[in-house]
Coordinates of C-alpha atoms and ligand atoms in Angstrom, one line a residue:
M25 CA 0.0 0.2 -0.1
K26 CA 1.7 3.1 -1.5
I27 CA -0.1 6.3 0.1
V28 CA 0.8 10.2 -0.4
M29 CA -0.5 12.1 2.5
L30 CA -1.8 15.4 1.0
G31 CA -3.2 18.6 3.4
A32 CA -2.8 22.0 4.9
P33 CA -0.3 22.8 7.6
G34 CA -2.3 22.5 10.5
A35 CA -5.0 19.8 9.2
G36 CA -3.7 17.1 11.0
K37 CA -2.2 14.9 8.1
G38 CA 1.1 14.1 10.2
T39 CA -1.1 12.6 13.3
Q40 CA -3.0 10.8 10.5
A41 CA -0.3 9.4 9.0
K42 CA 1.3 8.1 12.3
M43 CA -1.9 6.1 12.9
I44 CA -1.7 4.8 9.5
A45 CA 1.8 3.8 9.8
D46 CA 1.1 2.0 13.2
K47 CA -1.9 0.2 12.0
Y48 CA -0.7 -1.2 8.6
Q49 CA 2.9 -1.6 9.7
I50 CA 4.6 0.7 6.9
P51 CA 7.0 3.1 7.3
H52 CA 6.0 6.7 7.9
I53 CA 8.3 8.6 5.4
S54 CA 8.9 12.4 5.8
T55 CA 11.5 14.1 3.4
G56 CA 13.1 15.4 6.7
D57 CA 13.9 12.1 7.9
I58 CA 15.6 11.1 4.8
F59 CA 17.7 14.3 4.8
R60 CA 18.8 13.4 8.2
A61 CA 19.4 9.8 7.7
N62 CA 21.2 10.5 4.4
I63 CA 23.7 13.5 5.8
S64 CA 24.3 11.0 9.0
N65 CA 25.6 8.2 7.1
G66 CA 27.5 10.5 4.5
T67 CA 25.8 8.8 1.4
E68 CA 26.3 10.3 -2.0
L69 CA 22.9 11.8 -2.1
G70 CA 23.2 12.9 1.4
K71 CA 26.8 14.8 0.5
K72 CA 25.0 16.6 -2.6
A73 CA 22.0 17.6 -0.5
K74 CA 24.4 19.0 2.4
T75 CA 25.8 21.1 -0.2
Y76 CA 22.8 22.9 -0.9
M77 CA 21.7 22.9 2.4
D78 CA 24.9 24.5 3.6
Q79 CA 24.7 27.3 1.6
G80 CA 21.2 27.9 2.7
L81 CA 19.4 26.9 -0.7
L82 CA 16.6 24.3 -1.3
V83 CA 17.5 21.0 -2.2
P84 CA 16.7 20.6 -5.9
D85 CA 13.0 18.7 -7.1
E86 CA 15.4 16.1 -9.0
L87 CA 17.6 15.5 -5.9
V88 CA 14.4 15.2 -3.4
V89 CA 13.2 12.6 -6.0
D90 CA 16.0 10.4 -5.8
L91 CA 16.3 10.4 -2.0
V92 CA 12.3 9.3 -1.8
V93 CA 13.1 6.8 -4.5
D94 CA 16.0 5.3 -2.8
R95 CA 14.1 5.3 0.7
V96 CA 11.1 3.5 -0.8
Q97 CA 13.1 0.9 -2.4
Q98 CA 14.7 -0.2 0.9
D99 CA 13.4 -3.4 2.6
D100 CA 10.9 -2.0 5.2
C101 CA 9.0 -0.5 2.1
K102 CA 8.2 -3.7 0.6
K103 CA 4.6 -3.6 1.8
G104 CA 4.3 -0.2 1.1
Y105 CA 5.0 3.0 2.6
I106 CA 2.9 6.7 3.5
L107 CA 5.0 10.0 2.0
D108 CA 4.4 13.1 4.4
G109 CA 5.4 16.2 2.9
F110 CA 6.5 15.0 -0.3
P111 CA 5.5 15.9 -3.4
R112 CA 5.0 19.1 -2.5
T113 CA 4.6 20.2 -6.3
I114 CA 3.8 18.9 -9.4
P115 CA 7.5 18.4 -11.0
Q116 CA 8.1 16.5 -7.7
A117 CA 5.0 14.6 -8.3
E118 CA 5.7 13.8 -11.9
A119 CA 9.0 12.7 -11.3
L120 CA 8.1 10.4 -8.5
T121 CA 5.5 8.9 -11.0
E122 CA 7.9 8.4 -13.6
A123 CA 10.5 6.7 -10.8
L124 CA 7.9 4.6 -9.8
K125 CA 6.7 3.3 -13.1
K126 CA 10.6 2.5 -13.6
L127 CA 10.0 0.0 -10.6
G128 CA 6.6 -1.2 -11.7
E129 CA 5.0 0.4 -9.1
K130 CA 2.8 3.4 -8.4
V131 CA 1.0 5.7 -5.8
D132 CA -2.2 3.5 -4.3
F133 CA -3.8 6.5 -2.5
A134 CA -3.3 9.7 -2.2
I135 CA -5.2 11.0 1.1
N136 CA -6.5 14.7 1.3
V137 CA -7.0 15.5 4.8
E138 CA -9.8 18.5 4.4
V139 CA -10.1 21.3 6.6
P140 CA -11.3 24.9 5.8
D141 CA -8.5 27.8 6.5
E142 CA -10.7 29.1 9.1
N143 CA -10.7 26.2 11.3
I144 CA -6.9 26.0 10.5
V145 CA -6.5 29.6 11.8
K146 CA -8.7 29.0 14.7
R147 CA -7.2 25.7 15.8
M148 CA -3.5 27.3 15.4
S149 CA -4.3 30.5 17.6
G150 CA -5.5 28.7 20.4
R151 CA -1.7 27.5 20.4
R152 CA 0.3 28.4 23.7
A153 CA 3.6 28.0 24.3
C154 CA 5.5 28.4 27.6
V155 CA 8.3 31.0 27.0
S156 CA 10.5 29.2 29.7
C157 CA 10.5 25.3 29.0
G158 CA 8.6 25.0 25.8
S159 CA 5.9 23.1 26.6
T160 CA 3.0 23.7 24.4
Y161 CA -0.7 23.6 25.3
H162 CA -3.8 24.5 23.6
I163 CA -6.7 26.6 25.3
V164 CA -9.7 24.4 24.0
Y165 CA -7.9 20.9 23.5
N166 CA -5.2 20.9 25.9
P167 CA -5.7 23.8 28.4
T168 CA -3.6 24.3 31.6
K169 CA -4.8 24.7 35.0
V170 CA -4.3 28.1 35.5
E171 CA -5.0 30.2 32.5
G172 CA -1.6 31.6 30.5
V173 CA 0.3 29.6 33.1
C174 CA 2.6 26.8 32.5
D175 CA 1.6 23.8 34.0
K176 CA 5.1 22.4 34.4
C177 CA 7.3 25.5 35.1
G178 CA 4.3 27.9 36.4
N179 CA 6.0 30.9 33.6
E180 CA 4.1 32.9 31.2
L181 CA 2.6 31.3 27.9
I182 CA 2.9 33.0 24.6
L183 CA 1.2 33.0 21.3
R184 CA 4.0 32.3 18.9
E185 CA 4.7 34.3 15.7
D186 CA 4.4 31.0 14.1
D187 CA 0.4 30.3 15.2
K188 CA -0.4 34.0 14.5
P189 CA -3.9 34.6 12.4
E190 CA -1.6 36.6 9.9
T191 CA 1.8 34.1 10.1
V192 CA -0.7 31.2 9.1
K193 CA -2.9 32.6 6.7
K194 CA 0.2 33.2 4.8
R195 CA 1.4 29.7 4.9
L196 CA -2.0 28.6 3.9
D197 CA -1.7 30.9 0.7
V198 CA 1.6 29.2 -0.1
Y199 CA 0.1 26.1 0.4
H200 CA -2.9 26.3 -1.7
E201 CA -0.9 27.8 -4.7
Q202 CA 2.0 25.4 -4.8
T203 CA 0.3 22.1 -3.3
Q204 CA -3.6 22.7 -4.5
P205 CA -3.0 21.5 -8.1
L206 CA -1.4 18.0 -6.6
I207 CA -5.1 17.5 -5.5
E208 CA -6.3 17.8 -9.3
Y209 CA -2.9 15.9 -10.5
Y210 CA -3.6 12.8 -8.4
T211 CA -7.6 13.2 -9.0
N212 CA -6.4 12.8 -12.7
E213 CA -4.2 9.8 -11.7
G214 CA -7.5 8.1 -10.1
V215 CA -5.7 7.8 -6.8
L216 CA -7.4 10.8 -4.6
V217 CA -9.5 10.4 -1.7
E218 CA -10.6 12.9 0.9
V219 CA -11.5 12.9 4.3
D220 CA -13.4 15.4 6.1
G221 CA -10.5 16.6 8.6
T222 CA -12.5 18.8 10.8
K223 CA -14.5 15.5 12.6
D224 CA -12.3 14.2 15.7
M225 CA -8.7 12.6 15.3
K226 CA -10.6 9.4 15.8
D227 CA -13.2 9.5 13.3
V228 CA -11.2 11.1 10.7
F229 CA -8.6 7.9 11.1
S230 CA -11.8 5.7 10.8
A231 CA -13.1 6.9 7.6
I232 CA -9.2 6.5 6.4
V233 CA -9.2 2.9 7.3
D234 CA -12.9 2.5 5.8
I235 CA -11.4 3.7 2.5
L236 CA -7.9 1.9 2.8
G237 CA -9.4 -1.4 4.3
A238 CA -9.1 -3.2 7.5
Ligands
ZN30 ZN1 7.1 25.9 31.2

């Protein structure tokens, strides 16, 4: 079972990806993890990626695809895998399709966790972080015992820059521009499935299991 996870930042796709990986016993693969593994193992691809990262440059699509294709050919991927955060763009998606075709493989499901922007902005703006120990909370889903005070160390909680509505909206705009076309792409490939990400985490997961099969 080869799965691509799609969804806006803050839609909860990472959580769902982990739950899928656990249930179906397939690796949850993120590009960040692949980069780190290749760099720490000093592979040729890792060395190449590092030269870009050291200069503060984006790793080119071609190299990212090479790294992902290399990863999905490892032994633990025989039963399948779940890609989280890749592909991000149409050129990456096309390159992945081509590379998998050469291996006689294809993506089986592209799961889009659909959450309206307003909900994401609302969710993120409820997050609070401790200025001292870094603990994170949510005013609705994970509140502290005393409002605005860290349970662990008693210091002040703040709304981080990253979680402010303006910042979240900007990030969502970038997402829609760049990643939304992937939804069309995977629809045309006949593998797109959508789940309502506004529901409870467990309900979202059972909707996914209904699609993938128990
Ligand atoms: Zn604290």
